[in-house]
PDB file of C-alpha atoms in Angstrom:
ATOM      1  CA  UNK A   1      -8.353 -18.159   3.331  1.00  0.00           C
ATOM      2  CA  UNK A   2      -7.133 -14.505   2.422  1.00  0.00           C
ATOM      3  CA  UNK A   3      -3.708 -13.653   2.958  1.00  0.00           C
ATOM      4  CA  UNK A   4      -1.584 -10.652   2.043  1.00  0.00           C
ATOM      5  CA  UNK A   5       2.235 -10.479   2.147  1.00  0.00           C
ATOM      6  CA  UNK A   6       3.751  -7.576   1.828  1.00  0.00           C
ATOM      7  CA  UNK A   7       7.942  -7.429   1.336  1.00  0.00           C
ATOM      8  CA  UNK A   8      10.344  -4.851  -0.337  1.00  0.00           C
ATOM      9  CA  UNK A   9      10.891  -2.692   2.866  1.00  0.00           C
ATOM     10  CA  UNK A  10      14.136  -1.596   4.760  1.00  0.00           C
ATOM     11  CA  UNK A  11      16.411   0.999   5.512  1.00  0.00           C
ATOM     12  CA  UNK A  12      17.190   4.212   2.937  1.00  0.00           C
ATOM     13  CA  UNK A  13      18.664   7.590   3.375  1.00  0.00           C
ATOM     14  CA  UNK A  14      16.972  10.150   2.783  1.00  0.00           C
ATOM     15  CA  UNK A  15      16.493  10.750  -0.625  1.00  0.00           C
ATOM     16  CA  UNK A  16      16.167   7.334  -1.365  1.00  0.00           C
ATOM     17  CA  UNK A  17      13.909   4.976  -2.812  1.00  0.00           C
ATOM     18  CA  UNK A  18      12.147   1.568  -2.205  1.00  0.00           C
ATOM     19  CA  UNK A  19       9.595  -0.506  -4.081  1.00  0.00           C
ATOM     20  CA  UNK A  20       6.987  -2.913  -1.394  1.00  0.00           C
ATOM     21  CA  UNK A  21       5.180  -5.572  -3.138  1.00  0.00           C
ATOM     22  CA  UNK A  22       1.949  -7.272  -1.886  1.00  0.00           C
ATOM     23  CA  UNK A  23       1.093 -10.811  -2.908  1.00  0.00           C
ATOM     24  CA  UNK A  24      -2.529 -11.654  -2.158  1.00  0.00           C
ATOM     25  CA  UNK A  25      -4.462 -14.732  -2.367  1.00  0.00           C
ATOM     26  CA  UNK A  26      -7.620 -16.287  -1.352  1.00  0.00           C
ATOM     27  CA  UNK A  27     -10.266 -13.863  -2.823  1.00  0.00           C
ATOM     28  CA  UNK A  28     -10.982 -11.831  -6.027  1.00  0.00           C
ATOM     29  CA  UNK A  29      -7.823  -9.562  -6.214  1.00  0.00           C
ATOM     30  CA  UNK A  30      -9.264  -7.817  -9.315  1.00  0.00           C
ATOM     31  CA  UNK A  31     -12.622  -6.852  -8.059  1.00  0.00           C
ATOM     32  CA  UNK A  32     -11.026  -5.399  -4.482  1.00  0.00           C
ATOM     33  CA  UNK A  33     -10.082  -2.001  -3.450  1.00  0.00           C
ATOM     34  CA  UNK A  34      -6.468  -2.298  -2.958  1.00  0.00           C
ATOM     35  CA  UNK A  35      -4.263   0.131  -0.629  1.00  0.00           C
ATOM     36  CA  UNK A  36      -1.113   1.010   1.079  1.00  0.00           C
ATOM     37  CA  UNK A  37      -1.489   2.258   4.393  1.00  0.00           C
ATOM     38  CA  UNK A  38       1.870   3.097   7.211  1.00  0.00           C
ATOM     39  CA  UNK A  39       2.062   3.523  10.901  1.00  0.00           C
ATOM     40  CA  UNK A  40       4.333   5.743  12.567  1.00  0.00           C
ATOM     41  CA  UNK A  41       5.266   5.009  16.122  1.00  0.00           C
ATOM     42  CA  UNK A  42       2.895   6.646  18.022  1.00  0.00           C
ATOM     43  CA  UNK A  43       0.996   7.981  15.556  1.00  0.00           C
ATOM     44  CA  UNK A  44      -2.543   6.774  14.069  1.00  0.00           C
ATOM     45  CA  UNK A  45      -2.238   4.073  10.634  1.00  0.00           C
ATOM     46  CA  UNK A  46      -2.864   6.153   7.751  1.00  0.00           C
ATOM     47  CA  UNK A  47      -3.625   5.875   4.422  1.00  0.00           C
ATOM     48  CA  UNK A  48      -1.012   6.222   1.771  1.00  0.00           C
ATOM     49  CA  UNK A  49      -3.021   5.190  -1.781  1.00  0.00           C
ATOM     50  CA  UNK A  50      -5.404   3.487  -3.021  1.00  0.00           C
ATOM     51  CA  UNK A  51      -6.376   1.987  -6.348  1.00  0.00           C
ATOM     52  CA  UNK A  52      -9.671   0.469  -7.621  1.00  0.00           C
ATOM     53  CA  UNK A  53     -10.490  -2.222  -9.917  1.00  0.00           C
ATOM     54  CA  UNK A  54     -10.278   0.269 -12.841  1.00  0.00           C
ATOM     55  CA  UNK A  55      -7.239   1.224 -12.069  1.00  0.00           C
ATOM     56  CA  UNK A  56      -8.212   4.941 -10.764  1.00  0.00           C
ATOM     57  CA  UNK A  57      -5.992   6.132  -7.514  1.00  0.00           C
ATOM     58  CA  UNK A  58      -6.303   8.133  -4.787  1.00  0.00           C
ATOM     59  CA  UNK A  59      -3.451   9.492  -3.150  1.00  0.00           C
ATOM     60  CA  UNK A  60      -2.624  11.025   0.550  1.00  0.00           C
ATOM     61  CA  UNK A  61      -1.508  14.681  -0.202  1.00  0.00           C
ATOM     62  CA  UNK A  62       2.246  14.049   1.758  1.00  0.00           C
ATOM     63  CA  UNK A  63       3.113  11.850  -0.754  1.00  0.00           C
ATOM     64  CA  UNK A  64       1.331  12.947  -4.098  1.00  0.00           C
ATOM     65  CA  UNK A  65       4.696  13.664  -7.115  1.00  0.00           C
ATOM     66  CA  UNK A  66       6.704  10.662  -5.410  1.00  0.00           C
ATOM     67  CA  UNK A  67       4.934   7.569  -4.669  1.00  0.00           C
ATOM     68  CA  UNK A  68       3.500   5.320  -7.255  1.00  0.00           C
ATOM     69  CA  UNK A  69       1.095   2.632  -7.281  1.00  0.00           C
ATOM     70  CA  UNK A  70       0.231  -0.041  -9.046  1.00  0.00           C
ATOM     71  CA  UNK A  71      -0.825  -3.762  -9.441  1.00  0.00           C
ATOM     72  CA  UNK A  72      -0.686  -6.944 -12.044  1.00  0.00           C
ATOM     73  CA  UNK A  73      -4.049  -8.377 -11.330  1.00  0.00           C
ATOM     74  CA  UNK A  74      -2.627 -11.864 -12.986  1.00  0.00           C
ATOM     75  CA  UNK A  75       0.044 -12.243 -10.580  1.00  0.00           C
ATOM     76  CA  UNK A  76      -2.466 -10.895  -7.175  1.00  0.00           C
ATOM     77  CA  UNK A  77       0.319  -8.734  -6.550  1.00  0.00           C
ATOM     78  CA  UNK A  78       0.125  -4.457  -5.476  1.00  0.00           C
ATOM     79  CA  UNK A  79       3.333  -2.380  -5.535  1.00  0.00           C
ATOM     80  CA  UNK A  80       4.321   0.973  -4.166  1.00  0.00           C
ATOM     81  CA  UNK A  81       7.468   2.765  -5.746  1.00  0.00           C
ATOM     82  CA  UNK A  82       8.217   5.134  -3.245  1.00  0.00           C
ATOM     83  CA  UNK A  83      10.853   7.832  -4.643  1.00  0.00           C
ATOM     84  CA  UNK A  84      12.692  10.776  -2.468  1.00  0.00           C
ATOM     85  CA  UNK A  85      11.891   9.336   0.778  1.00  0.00           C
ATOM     86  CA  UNK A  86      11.669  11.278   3.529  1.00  0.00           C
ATOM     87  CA  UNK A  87      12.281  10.690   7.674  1.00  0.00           C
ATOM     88  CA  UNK A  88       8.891  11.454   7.973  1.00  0.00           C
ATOM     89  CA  UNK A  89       7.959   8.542   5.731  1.00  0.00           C
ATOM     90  CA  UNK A  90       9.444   5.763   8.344  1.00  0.00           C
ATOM     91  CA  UNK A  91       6.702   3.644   9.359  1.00  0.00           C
ATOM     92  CA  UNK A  92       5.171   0.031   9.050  1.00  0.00           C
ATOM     93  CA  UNK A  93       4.220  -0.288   5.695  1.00  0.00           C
ATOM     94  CA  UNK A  94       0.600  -2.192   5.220  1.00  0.00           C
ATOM     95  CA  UNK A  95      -1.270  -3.904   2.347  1.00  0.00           C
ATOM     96  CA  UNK A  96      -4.854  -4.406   2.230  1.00  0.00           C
ATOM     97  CA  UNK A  97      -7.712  -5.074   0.339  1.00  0.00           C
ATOM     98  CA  UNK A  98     -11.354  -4.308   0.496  1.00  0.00           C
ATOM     99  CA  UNK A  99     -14.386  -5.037  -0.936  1.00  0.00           C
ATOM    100  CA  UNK A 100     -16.471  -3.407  -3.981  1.00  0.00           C
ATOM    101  CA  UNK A 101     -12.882  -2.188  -6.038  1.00  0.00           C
ATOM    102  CA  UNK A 102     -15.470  -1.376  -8.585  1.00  0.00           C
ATOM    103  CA  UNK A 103     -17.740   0.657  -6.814  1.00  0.00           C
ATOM    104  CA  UNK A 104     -15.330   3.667  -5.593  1.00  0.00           C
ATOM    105  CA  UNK A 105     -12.178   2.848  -3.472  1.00  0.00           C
ATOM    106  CA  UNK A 106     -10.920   5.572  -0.777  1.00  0.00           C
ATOM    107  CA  UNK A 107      -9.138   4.966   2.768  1.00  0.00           C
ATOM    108  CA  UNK A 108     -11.433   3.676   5.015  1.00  0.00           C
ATOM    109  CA  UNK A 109     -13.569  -0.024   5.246  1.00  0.00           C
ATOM    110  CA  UNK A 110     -10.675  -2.580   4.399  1.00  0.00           C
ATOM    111  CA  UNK A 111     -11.408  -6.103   4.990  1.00  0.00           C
ATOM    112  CA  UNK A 112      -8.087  -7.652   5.311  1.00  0.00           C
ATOM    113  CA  UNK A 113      -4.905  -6.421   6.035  1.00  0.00           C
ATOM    114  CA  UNK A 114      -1.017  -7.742   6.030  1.00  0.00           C
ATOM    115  CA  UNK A 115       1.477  -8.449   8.540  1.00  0.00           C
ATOM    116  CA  UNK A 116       3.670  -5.100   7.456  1.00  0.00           C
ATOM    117  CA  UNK A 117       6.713  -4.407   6.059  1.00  0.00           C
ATOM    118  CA  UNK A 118       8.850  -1.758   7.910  1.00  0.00           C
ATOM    119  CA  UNK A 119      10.938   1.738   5.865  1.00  0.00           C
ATOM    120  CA  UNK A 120      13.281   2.846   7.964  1.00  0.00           C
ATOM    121  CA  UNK A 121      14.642   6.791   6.407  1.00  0.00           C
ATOM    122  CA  UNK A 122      17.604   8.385   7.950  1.00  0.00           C
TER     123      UNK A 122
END
């Protein structure tokens, strides 16, 4: 069955930087859309970036210049370097993974989703 695992988060000061991994198993990682999404208490998940099968990205505007993602389709595993974190980037950090990565990949019709990691930014 599909799982994703995300891991890497924790608490940073401002400034700061943290790299999440995602681990996922039980389908095609290479031919899925693969993202990084956050939720803010109170506040609506939204998407961070994507990246597609070919490798082209999509990222939100807020953090466009500082986070970076990428993936190593041989080990089923998606990262997110996130550099000069910011309070307003504390949230619940998701992984997830849709199909048709190489049809077009943007922020919305995910099939499968992780547990969460939380970033905590003081």
């Amino acid at each position: 069955h599909v799982q994703l695992v995300e891991s890497g988060g924790g608490s940073v000061q401002a400034g700061g930087f943290l790299r999440l991994s995602c681990v996922g198993t039980g389908y095609t990682f290479s031919g899925y859309c693969m993202g990084w999404f956050r939720q803010a208490p109170g506040k609506e998940r939204e998407g961070v970036v994507v990246i597609s099968s070919d490798g082209s990205t999509t990222y939100a505007d807020s953090v466009k210049g500082r986070f970076t993602i990428s993936k190593d389709n041989a080990k089923h595993s998606l990262y997110l370097q996130m550099n000069s974190l910011k309070p307003e980037d504390a949230a619940l950090y998701y992984c997830a993974a849709g199909r048709g990565g190489w049809v077009g990949c943007g922020f919305h019709g995910y099939n499968y989703w992780g547990q969460g990691t939380q970033v905590t930014v003081s």
